[in-house]
Structure formats: C-alpha cells, structure tokens
PDB file of C-alpha atoms and ligand atoms in Angstrom:
ATOM      1  CA  UNK A1080       6.944   8.213   7.964  1.00 97.00           C
ATOM      2  CA  UNK A1081       5.459   4.923   6.820  1.00 98.00           C
ATOM      3  CA  UNK A1082       7.572   1.994   5.654  1.00 98.00           C
ATOM      4  CA  UNK A1083       6.211  -0.721   3.356  1.00 98.00           C
ATOM      5  CA  UNK A1084       8.372  -3.804   2.859  1.00 98.00           C
ATOM      6  CA  UNK A1085       8.078  -5.017  -0.728  1.00 98.00           C
ATOM      7  CA  UNK A1086      11.032  -7.404  -0.594  1.00 98.00           C
ATOM      8  CA  UNK A1087      12.627  -8.823   2.559  1.00 98.00           C
ATOM      9  CA  UNK A1088      14.890 -11.492   1.041  1.00 98.00           C
ATOM     10  CA  UNK A1089      18.302 -11.558  -0.574  1.00 96.00           C
ATOM     11  CA  UNK A1090      19.219 -12.724  -4.095  1.00 96.00           C
ATOM     12  CA  UNK A1091      18.019 -16.325  -3.620  1.00 95.00           C
ATOM     13  CA  UNK A1092      14.561 -16.952  -5.151  1.00 94.00           C
ATOM     14  CA  UNK A1093      12.016 -17.984  -2.529  1.00 93.00           C
ATOM     15  CA  UNK A1094       8.239 -18.217  -2.314  1.00 93.00           C
ATOM     16  CA  UNK A1095       7.853 -15.814   0.581  1.00 95.00           C
ATOM     17  CA  UNK A1096      10.723 -13.314   0.230  1.00 97.00           C
ATOM     18  CA  UNK A1097      11.281 -11.094  -2.798  1.00 98.00           C
ATOM     19  CA  UNK A1098      14.572  -9.254  -3.513  1.00 98.00           C
ATOM     20  CA  UNK A1099      15.215  -6.038  -1.534  1.00 98.00           C
ATOM     21  CA  UNK A1100      12.725  -3.231  -2.134  1.00 98.00           C
ATOM     22  CA  UNK A1101      10.996  -0.808   0.275  1.00 98.00           C
ATOM     23  CA  UNK A1102       8.566   2.088  -0.042  1.00 98.00           C
ATOM     24  CA  UNK A1103       8.844   5.031   2.313  1.00 98.00           C
ATOM     25  CA  UNK A1104       6.010   7.565   2.559  1.00 98.00           C
ATOM     26  CA  UNK A1105       7.821  10.651   3.811  1.00 98.00           C
ATOM     27  CA  UNK A1106       7.184  14.397   3.572  1.00 96.00           C
ATOM     28  CA  UNK A1107       4.627  14.780   0.803  1.00 94.00           C
ATOM     29  CA  UNK A1108       5.958  11.988  -1.390  1.00 95.00           C
ATOM     30  CA  UNK A1109       6.577   8.284  -1.832  1.00 97.00           C
ATOM     31  CA  UNK A1110      10.135   7.129  -2.383  1.00 98.00           C
ATOM     32  CA  UNK A1111      11.569   3.702  -3.078  1.00 98.00           C
ATOM     33  CA  UNK A1112      14.685   2.219  -1.493  1.00 98.00           C
ATOM     34  CA  UNK A1113      16.287  -0.338  -3.818  1.00 98.00           C
ATOM     35  CA  UNK A1114      14.481  -2.124  -6.627  1.00 98.00           C
ATOM     36  CA  UNK A1115      15.530  -5.766  -6.775  1.00 98.00           C
ATOM     37  CA  UNK A1116      14.147  -8.445  -9.031  1.00 96.00           C
ATOM     38  CA  UNK A1117      10.393  -8.935  -8.502  1.00 96.00           C
ATOM     39  CA  UNK A1118       9.773  -5.448  -7.103  1.00 97.00           C
ATOM     40  CA  UNK A1119       7.169  -4.564  -9.765  1.00 96.00           C
ATOM     41  CA  UNK A1120       5.150  -7.664  -8.929  1.00 96.00           C
ATOM     42  CA  UNK A1121       5.345  -6.722  -5.246  1.00 97.00           C
ATOM     43  CA  UNK A1122       3.778  -3.317  -6.043  1.00 94.00           C
ATOM     44  CA  UNK A1123       0.687  -5.151  -7.225  1.00 95.00           C
ATOM     45  CA  UNK A1124       0.680  -7.483  -4.211  1.00 97.00           C
ATOM     46  CA  UNK A1125       0.901  -4.458  -1.869  1.00 98.00           C
ATOM     47  CA  UNK A1126      -1.878  -2.682  -3.800  1.00 97.00           C
ATOM     48  CA  UNK A1127       0.413   0.286  -4.482  1.00 96.00           C
ATOM     49  CA  UNK A1128       0.789   2.267  -7.717  1.00 92.00           C
ATOM     50  CA  UNK A1129       3.955   2.894  -9.722  1.00 91.00           C
ATOM     51  CA  UNK A1130       2.690   6.421 -10.350  1.00 90.00           C
ATOM     52  CA  UNK A1131       3.068   7.328  -6.676  1.00 91.00           C
ATOM     53  CA  UNK A1132       6.850   7.140  -6.977  1.00 95.00           C
ATOM     54  CA  UNK A1133       8.822  10.369  -6.955  1.00 94.00           C
ATOM     55  CA  UNK A1134      12.369   9.155  -6.196  1.00 97.00           C
ATOM     56  CA  UNK A1135      14.284   5.869  -6.139  1.00 97.00           C
ATOM     57  CA  UNK A1136      17.448   5.488  -4.068  1.00 98.00           C
ATOM     58  CA  UNK A1137      19.871   2.622  -4.668  1.00 98.00           C
ATOM     59  CA  UNK A1138      21.935   1.594  -1.633  1.00 98.00           C
ATOM     60  CA  UNK A1139      24.478  -0.091  -3.918  1.00 97.00           C
ATOM     61  CA  UNK A1140      24.731  -1.641  -7.347  1.00 96.00           C
ATOM     62  CA  UNK A1141      24.358  -5.389  -6.751  1.00 97.00           C
ATOM     63  CA  UNK A1142      21.670  -6.864  -8.973  1.00 96.00           C
ATOM     64  CA  UNK A1143      19.460  -8.036  -6.092  1.00 97.00           C
ATOM     65  CA  UNK A1144      19.047  -4.292  -5.334  1.00 98.00           C
ATOM     66  CA  UNK A1145      18.694  -2.803  -8.845  1.00 97.00           C
ATOM     67  CA  UNK A1146      17.466  -5.476 -11.302  1.00 97.00           C
ATOM     68  CA  UNK A1147      13.890  -4.139 -11.764  1.00 97.00           C
ATOM     69  CA  UNK A1148      15.104  -0.644 -12.647  1.00 94.00           C
ATOM     70  CA  UNK A1149      14.749  -1.047 -16.463  1.00 95.00           C
ATOM     71  CA  UNK A1150      11.481  -3.073 -16.205  1.00 96.00           C
ATOM     72  CA  UNK A1151      10.081  -0.236 -14.063  1.00 95.00           C
ATOM     73  CA  UNK A1152      10.773   2.324 -16.819  1.00 94.00           C
ATOM     74  CA  UNK A1153       9.372  -0.033 -19.479  1.00 94.00           C
ATOM     75  CA  UNK A1154       6.158  -0.495 -17.487  1.00 93.00           C
ATOM     76  CA  UNK A1155       5.761   3.243 -16.831  1.00 90.00           C
ATOM     77  CA  UNK A1156       6.102   3.966 -20.544  1.00 89.00           C
ATOM     78  CA  UNK A1157       3.639   1.352 -21.790  1.00 90.00           C
ATOM     79  CA  UNK A1158       0.992   1.598 -19.056  1.00 86.00           C
ATOM     80  CA  UNK A1159       0.267   5.106 -20.386  1.00 77.00           C
ATOM     81  CA  UNK A1160      -2.097   6.528 -17.752  1.00 83.00           C
ATOM     82  CA  UNK A1161      -4.464   9.271 -18.878  1.00 84.00           C
ATOM     83  CA  UNK A1162      -3.341  11.679 -16.154  1.00 84.00           C
ATOM     84  CA  UNK A1163      -0.127  13.710 -15.756  1.00 80.00           C
ATOM     85  CA  UNK A1164       2.583  11.908 -13.792  1.00 81.00           C
ATOM     86  CA  UNK A1165       5.571  13.100 -11.838  1.00 84.00           C
ATOM     87  CA  UNK A1166       9.108  13.152 -13.099  1.00 89.00           C
ATOM     88  CA  UNK A1167      11.005  10.182 -11.625  1.00 94.00           C
ATOM     89  CA  UNK A1168      14.488  10.715 -10.208  1.00 96.00           C
ATOM     90  CA  UNK A1169      17.005   7.929  -9.537  1.00 96.00           C
ATOM     91  CA  UNK A1170      19.798   8.388  -7.004  1.00 97.00           C
ATOM     92  CA  UNK A1171      22.911   6.255  -6.440  1.00 97.00           C
ATOM     93  CA  UNK A1172      26.636   6.410  -5.918  1.00 97.00           C
ATOM     94  CA  UNK A1173      28.370   8.413  -8.719  1.00 96.00           C
ATOM     95  CA  UNK A1174      29.817   5.132 -10.087  1.00 95.00           C
ATOM     96  CA  UNK A1175      26.301   4.241 -11.276  1.00 94.00           C
ATOM     97  CA  UNK A1176      26.328   7.170 -13.697  1.00 93.00           C
ATOM     98  CA  UNK A1177      27.959   5.515 -16.736  1.00 93.00           C
ATOM     99  CA  UNK A1178      26.130   2.198 -16.158  1.00 90.00           C
ATOM    100  CA  UNK A1179      22.838   4.102 -15.961  1.00 92.00           C
ATOM    101  CA  UNK A1180      23.412   5.970 -19.216  1.00 92.00           C
ATOM    102  CA  UNK A1181      24.586   2.842 -21.046  1.00 94.00           C
ATOM    103  CA  UNK A1182      21.457   0.968 -19.956  1.00 93.00           C
ATOM    104  CA  UNK A1183      19.177   3.821 -21.017  1.00 93.00           C
ATOM    105  CA  UNK A1184      20.899   3.962 -24.404  1.00 94.00           C
ATOM    106  CA  UNK A1185      20.618   0.194 -24.820  1.00 95.00           C
ATOM    107  CA  UNK A1186      16.894   0.113 -23.993  1.00 95.00           C
ATOM    108  CA  UNK A1187      15.967   3.638 -25.094  1.00 92.00           C
ATOM    109  CA  UNK A1188      13.356   2.536 -27.649  1.00 91.00           C
ATOM    110  CA  UNK A1189      11.389   0.806 -24.914  1.00 93.00           C
ATOM    111  CA  UNK A1190      11.892   3.149 -21.988  1.00 92.00           C
ATOM    112  CA  UNK A1191      12.354   6.717 -23.251  1.00 91.00           C
ATOM    113  CA  UNK A1192       9.187   8.737 -23.798  1.00 83.00           C
ATOM    114  CA  UNK A1193       9.077  12.522 -23.425  1.00 79.00           C
ATOM    115  CA  UNK A1194       5.747  12.274 -21.576  1.00 80.00           C
ATOM    116  CA  UNK A1195       7.337  10.201 -18.808  1.00 78.00           C
ATOM    117  CA  UNK A1196      10.573  11.924 -17.981  1.00 87.00           C
ATOM    118  CA  UNK A1197      13.171  10.528 -15.622  1.00 92.00           C
ATOM    119  CA  UNK A1198      16.721  11.401 -14.673  1.00 93.00           C
ATOM    120  CA  UNK A1199      19.701  10.254 -12.651  1.00 95.00           C
ATOM    121  CA  UNK A1200      21.412  12.202  -9.850  1.00 96.00           C
ATOM    122  CA  UNK A1201      24.658  11.166  -8.184  1.00 96.00           C
ATOM    123  CA  UNK A1202      24.688  10.876  -4.393  1.00 96.00           C
ATOM    124  CA  UNK A1203      27.918  12.830  -4.056  1.00 90.00           C
ATOM    125  CA  UNK A1204      26.995  15.140  -1.171  1.00 88.00           C
ATOM    126  CA  UNK A1205      26.641  14.324   2.534  1.00 93.00           C
ATOM    127  CA  UNK A1206      23.152  15.733   2.952  1.00 96.00           C
ATOM    128  CA  UNK A1207      20.164  16.453   0.694  1.00 97.00           C
ATOM    129  CA  UNK A1208      16.927  18.303   1.404  1.00 97.00           C
ATOM    130  CA  UNK A1209      13.579  17.337  -0.137  1.00 96.00           C
ATOM    131  CA  UNK A1210       9.907  18.246   0.363  1.00 91.00           C
ATOM    132  CA  UNK A1211       9.446  18.040   4.136  1.00 95.00           C
ATOM    133  CA  UNK A1212      12.422  15.801   4.898  1.00 98.00           C
ATOM    134  CA  UNK A1213      16.189  15.515   4.615  1.00 98.00           C
ATOM    135  CA  UNK A1214      18.626  12.688   3.941  1.00 98.00           C
ATOM    136  CA  UNK A1215      22.186  12.086   5.128  1.00 98.00           C
ATOM    137  CA  UNK A1216      24.506   9.742   3.258  1.00 98.00           C
ATOM    138  CA  UNK A1217      27.266   7.558   4.733  1.00 97.00           C
ATOM    139  CA  UNK A1218      29.690   5.293   2.875  1.00 96.00           C
ATOM    140  CA  UNK A1219      29.732   1.740   4.239  1.00 96.00           C
ATOM    141  CA  UNK A1220      31.729  -1.492   3.960  1.00 96.00           C
ATOM    142  CA  UNK A1221      30.186  -3.866   1.414  1.00 97.00           C
ATOM    143  CA  UNK A1222      31.180  -2.596  -2.047  1.00 97.00           C
ATOM    144  CA  UNK A1223      32.929   0.681  -2.998  1.00 95.00           C
ATOM    145  CA  UNK A1224      29.491   2.064  -3.984  1.00 96.00           C
ATOM    146  CA  UNK A1225      27.606   1.047  -0.819  1.00 97.00           C
ATOM    147  CA  UNK A1226      25.724   3.818   0.961  1.00 97.00           C
ATOM    148  CA  UNK A1227      23.744   4.100   4.195  1.00 98.00           C
ATOM    149  CA  UNK A1228      20.741   6.421   3.873  1.00 98.00           C
ATOM    150  CA  UNK A1229      19.472   8.292   6.947  1.00 98.00           C
ATOM    151  CA  UNK A1230      16.137  10.115   6.652  1.00 98.00           C
ATOM    152  CA  UNK A1231      14.825  12.786   9.026  1.00 98.00           C
ATOM    153  CA  UNK A1232      11.254  14.086   9.049  1.00 98.00           C
ATOM    154  CA  UNK A1233       9.834  16.264  11.863  1.00 96.00           C
ATOM    155  CA  UNK A1234      12.513  15.054  14.290  1.00 96.00           C
ATOM    156  CA  UNK A1235      11.925  11.340  13.503  1.00 98.00           C
ATOM    157  CA  UNK A1236      14.899   9.449  12.099  1.00 98.00           C
ATOM    158  CA  UNK A1237      15.027   6.312   9.955  1.00 98.00           C
ATOM    159  CA  UNK A1238      18.166   4.584   8.670  1.00 98.00           C
ATOM    160  CA  UNK A1239      18.340   2.123   5.789  1.00 98.00           C
ATOM    161  CA  UNK A1240      21.764   0.487   5.814  1.00 98.00           C
ATOM    162  CA  UNK A1241      21.537  -1.635   2.663  1.00 98.00           C
ATOM    163  CA  UNK A1242      24.077  -4.470   2.737  1.00 98.00           C
ATOM    164  CA  UNK A1243      26.835  -3.704   5.208  1.00 98.00           C
ATOM    165  CA  UNK A1244      29.467  -4.966   7.588  1.00 98.00           C
ATOM    166  CA  UNK A1245      29.827  -3.630  11.126  1.00 98.00           C
ATOM    167  CA  UNK A1246      31.869  -0.423  10.984  1.00 97.00           C
ATOM    168  CA  UNK A1247      32.314   2.737  13.027  1.00 97.00           C
ATOM    169  CA  UNK A1248      30.426   4.619  10.297  1.00 97.00           C
ATOM    170  CA  UNK A1249      27.484   2.217  10.564  1.00 98.00           C
ATOM    171  CA  UNK A1250      27.399   2.718  14.331  1.00 98.00           C
ATOM    172  CA  UNK A1251      27.580   6.513  13.927  1.00 98.00           C
ATOM    173  CA  UNK A1252      24.777   6.547  11.348  1.00 98.00           C
ATOM    174  CA  UNK A1253      22.480   4.477  13.614  1.00 98.00           C
ATOM    175  CA  UNK A1254      23.218   6.269  16.900  1.00 98.00           C
ATOM    176  CA  UNK A1255      19.984   6.994  18.854  1.00 98.00           C
ATOM    177  CA  UNK A1256      17.793   6.913  15.737  1.00 98.00           C
ATOM    178  CA  UNK A1257      14.103   5.984  15.933  1.00 98.00           C
ATOM    179  CA  UNK A1258      14.318   3.022  13.558  1.00 98.00           C
ATOM    180  CA  UNK A1259      17.055   1.101  11.723  1.00 98.00           C
ATOM    181  CA  UNK A1260      16.305  -1.186   8.784  1.00 98.00           C
ATOM    182  CA  UNK A1261      19.371  -3.373   8.362  1.00 98.00           C
ATOM    183  CA  UNK A1262      20.399  -6.735   7.022  1.00 98.00           C
ATOM    184  CA  UNK A1263      20.655 -10.246   8.445  1.00 97.00           C
ATOM    185  CA  UNK A1264      22.211 -12.312   5.690  1.00 94.00           C
ATOM    186  CA  UNK A1265      25.140 -13.925   7.453  1.00 95.00           C
ATOM    187  CA  UNK A1266      25.427 -16.358  10.371  1.00 95.00           C
ATOM    188  CA  UNK A1267      27.700 -16.525  13.398  1.00 94.00           C
ATOM    189  CA  UNK A1268      28.887 -19.998  12.330  1.00 93.00           C
ATOM    190  CA  UNK A1269      29.889 -18.818   8.866  1.00 92.00           C
ATOM    191  CA  UNK A1270      30.206 -15.022   8.989  1.00 92.00           C
ATOM    192  CA  UNK A1271      30.752 -13.464   5.564  1.00 93.00           C
ATOM    193  CA  UNK A1272      32.708 -10.274   5.080  1.00 96.00           C
ATOM    194  CA  UNK A1273      30.572  -7.296   4.106  1.00 97.00           C
ATOM    195  CA  UNK A1274      27.416  -8.585   5.797  1.00 97.00           C
ATOM    196  CA  UNK A1275      25.886  -8.682   9.277  1.00 97.00           C
ATOM    197  CA  UNK A1276      25.439 -11.816  11.395  1.00 97.00           C
ATOM    198  CA  UNK A1277      23.489 -11.969  14.709  1.00 96.00           C
ATOM    199  CA  UNK A1278      26.493 -11.170  16.953  1.00 96.00           C
ATOM    200  CA  UNK A1279      27.384  -8.105  14.844  1.00 97.00           C
ATOM    201  CA  UNK A1280      23.782  -6.889  15.087  1.00 97.00           C
ATOM    202  CA  UNK A1281      23.965  -7.195  18.884  1.00 96.00           C
ATOM    203  CA  UNK A1282      27.242  -5.202  18.816  1.00 97.00           C
ATOM    204  CA  UNK A1283      25.676  -2.566  16.589  1.00 97.00           C
ATOM    205  CA  UNK A1284      22.645  -2.135  18.851  1.00 97.00           C
ATOM    206  CA  UNK A1285      24.718  -1.994  22.044  1.00 96.00           C
ATOM    207  CA  UNK A1286      26.982   0.695  20.642  1.00 97.00           C
ATOM    208  CA  UNK A1287      24.498   2.761  18.614  1.00 98.00           C
ATOM    209  CA  UNK A1288      21.433   2.459  20.904  1.00 97.00           C
ATOM    210  CA  UNK A1289      18.724   2.883  18.249  1.00 98.00           C
ATOM    211  CA  UNK A1290      15.122   2.764  19.531  1.00 98.00           C
ATOM    212  CA  UNK A1291      14.014  -0.024  17.199  1.00 97.00           C
ATOM    213  CA  UNK A1292      15.638  -2.434  14.716  1.00 97.00           C
ATOM    214  CA  UNK A1293      14.008  -4.118  11.729  1.00 97.00           C
ATOM    215  CA  UNK A1294      15.947  -6.965  10.123  1.00 97.00           C
ATOM    216  CA  UNK A1295      15.661  -7.670   6.400  1.00 98.00           C
ATOM    217  CA  UNK A1296      17.687  -9.152   3.477  1.00 98.00           C
ATOM    218  CA  UNK A1297      17.024 -12.453   5.251  1.00 97.00           C
ATOM    219  CA  UNK A1298      19.091 -15.372   3.972  1.00 95.00           C
ATOM    220  CA  UNK A1299      17.623 -18.906   3.882  1.00 94.00           C
ATOM    221  CA  UNK A1300      19.964 -19.967   6.716  1.00 92.00           C
ATOM    222  CA  UNK A1301      18.456 -17.318   8.996  1.00 94.00           C
ATOM    223  CA  UNK A1302      14.922 -17.915   7.707  1.00 90.00           C
ATOM    224  CA  UNK A1303      15.187 -21.596   8.598  1.00 83.00           C
ATOM    225  CA  UNK A1304      16.396 -20.764  12.106  1.00 81.00           C
ATOM    226  CA  UNK A1305      13.267 -19.731  13.990  1.00 80.00           C
ATOM    227  CA  UNK A1306      15.352 -18.933  17.078  1.00 90.00           C
ATOM    228  CA  UNK A1307      17.614 -16.356  15.474  1.00 92.00           C
ATOM    229  CA  UNK A1308      15.401 -13.337  16.237  1.00 89.00           C
ATOM    230  CA  UNK A1309      14.809 -14.564  19.807  1.00 90.00           C
ATOM    231  CA  UNK A1310      18.548 -15.052  20.335  1.00 90.00           C
ATOM    232  CA  UNK A1311      19.300 -11.507  19.175  1.00 93.00           C
ATOM    233  CA  UNK A1312      16.391 -10.095  21.188  1.00 92.00           C
ATOM    234  CA  UNK A1313      17.298 -11.990  24.373  1.00 92.00           C
ATOM    235  CA  UNK A1314      20.377  -9.872  25.033  1.00 88.00           C
ATOM    236  CA  UNK A1315      18.845  -6.508  24.092  1.00 92.00           C
ATOM    237  CA  UNK A1316      16.147  -4.318  25.609  1.00 92.00           C
ATOM    238  CA  UNK A1317      14.955  -2.542  22.445  1.00 94.00           C
ATOM    239  CA  UNK A1318      12.502  -4.179  20.017  1.00 95.00           C
ATOM    240  CA  UNK A1319      14.148  -6.296  17.288  1.00 95.00           C
ATOM    241  CA  UNK A1320      12.023  -7.788  14.517  1.00 94.00           C
ATOM    242  CA  UNK A1321      12.566  -9.822  11.360  1.00 96.00           C
ATOM    243  CA  UNK A1322      10.340  -8.263   8.698  1.00 97.00           C
ATOM    244  CA  UNK A1323       8.274 -10.023   6.038  1.00 97.00           C
ATOM    245  CA  UNK A1324       7.175  -9.039   2.554  1.00 98.00           C
ATOM    246  CA  UNK A1325       4.204  -6.600   2.625  1.00 98.00           C
ATOM    247  CA  UNK A1326       4.731  -5.633   6.290  1.00 98.00           C
ATOM    248  CA  UNK A1327       3.843  -2.013   7.161  1.00 98.00           C
ATOM    249  CA  UNK A1328       5.560   0.057   9.844  1.00 98.00           C
ATOM    250  CA  UNK A1329       4.782   3.504  11.250  1.00 98.00           C
ATOM    251  CA  UNK A1330       8.029   5.236  12.188  1.00 96.00           C
TER     252      UNK A1330
HETATM  253 ZN1   ZN B1447      21.984  -7.743  -1.289  1.00 81.50          ZN
HETATM  254 ZN1   ZN B1448      25.100  -6.457  -1.942  1.00 81.50          ZN
END
C-alpha cells in the first residue's frame, strides 16, 4: 500500500494545507479517500492523474471532505482523453444517496457523458472485497454519517478515521493495525466534541496499540504549536507524525 497526502488541513484556507484528500495505491488500483476543496489542484501538484482513480470513498458528508466531487466529474468529462478510462465508483454512507442524485441532476449537462460512466454505492455493509484488498467499515462519533475505513492488503492494515471523537469503536478499529491516519483538529485547552485533541490521541494509542500513527486534518492552532507532535510522541513508544501535503508513505 502507498499513501499520498493531497490535503492535510481542515476547512480553513491556508497556503500549505489543502482540505482533506488522500490517494491510496492498493491491490491493483488507486482509490481516493475524501475529496475536499482544492483536491483537483493537488492532483496536479502531486503529478498524479485523475484517470488513475477507480473508487472514491467519503468518510462523511462535511464540505471540507466532499466539495471537489462535482468539479472532479466536470473535469473528467471535458478533459476528454483519447484512451478508454475506467468507470468511477463513489462510496459513502447511505444518507449521501439522495444528495448525490440531486447534485447529478442539477449539474447533469456538465458532468454526465456516456463515455465517462460513474455511479454511487452505499456503504451499508460491514465489509467489502475489491481487487486484491478488503475494507471494513465502522460507524464513528462525529456526524450520523461518519465512517471509519479499515483496509487490508496481504496482511497489512491501514485505517483512515476521517473526523472522529474518541470512542470504543475507534479503539477497536485501530487495534494493532500497521498504520492509522487520524485527525488532530482540536486542542486540550479547548477540546471540541466530535474531534480529537492531543490527550485523546494518546489515549487512543495506549488502548489500541497501532504500530504507527499519522496525524492529519491539522487545525491552525495545532499547526502553530510546533511542540504538539513532540508532546504526543514523548509519552508513546510508537512513531507519531504530523503529515504535510504531498507526503508519501509506504504502509
Ligand atoms: Zn473535516
Ligand atoms: Zn467533519
């Protein structure tokens, strides 16, 4: 598995951190996890192609995680490559279904083209199997549609938590996995419900014992605090790292 960070920020516009978006090369395909505002531009910065994409998974339906979804379809239609491209499949909580179809209807003239087919599938089962990998789904505490996605390929495990609070389900989903990509958008001084702050990350790691933790969805408060990663790391023995846009990780 190879992880490419396209966006390591939250919803607040900043020079160095785009909205949440990640590419995962897994099995024989490239998938995308979330597609926040600015994700298309980040494809170009990372020197990656939109045509590589086979599937897009949305962790939840907040706009910092889905806003480039219609622009992505618009760009795929009008770029018109002269080679056959793969069908694109979107996945999200079943509550995205009606929103998805309303958006497609609203923008159909500019996104629908029979040469570039795409479809939506609800994430309403606990486990899905794809080409060379599988994915488990866990509901988490952030919004009613928030999902944790756990990928397994050849015995290696990777968890993307999306936005989340600390819950028993989060701990279960991260237990002993090879790598967790989770969020750091809250602070211990002003913890916000539905998000993780440094002390909750320490709790999560102590209880779940993952082998490695990557922190993303970085808020300006945490970005401005250069000690935050060191403080989290100082009490833990596994590697903890704040990621940056365009970082690459082998999992
Ligand atoms: Zn978010
Ligand atoms: Zn959110």
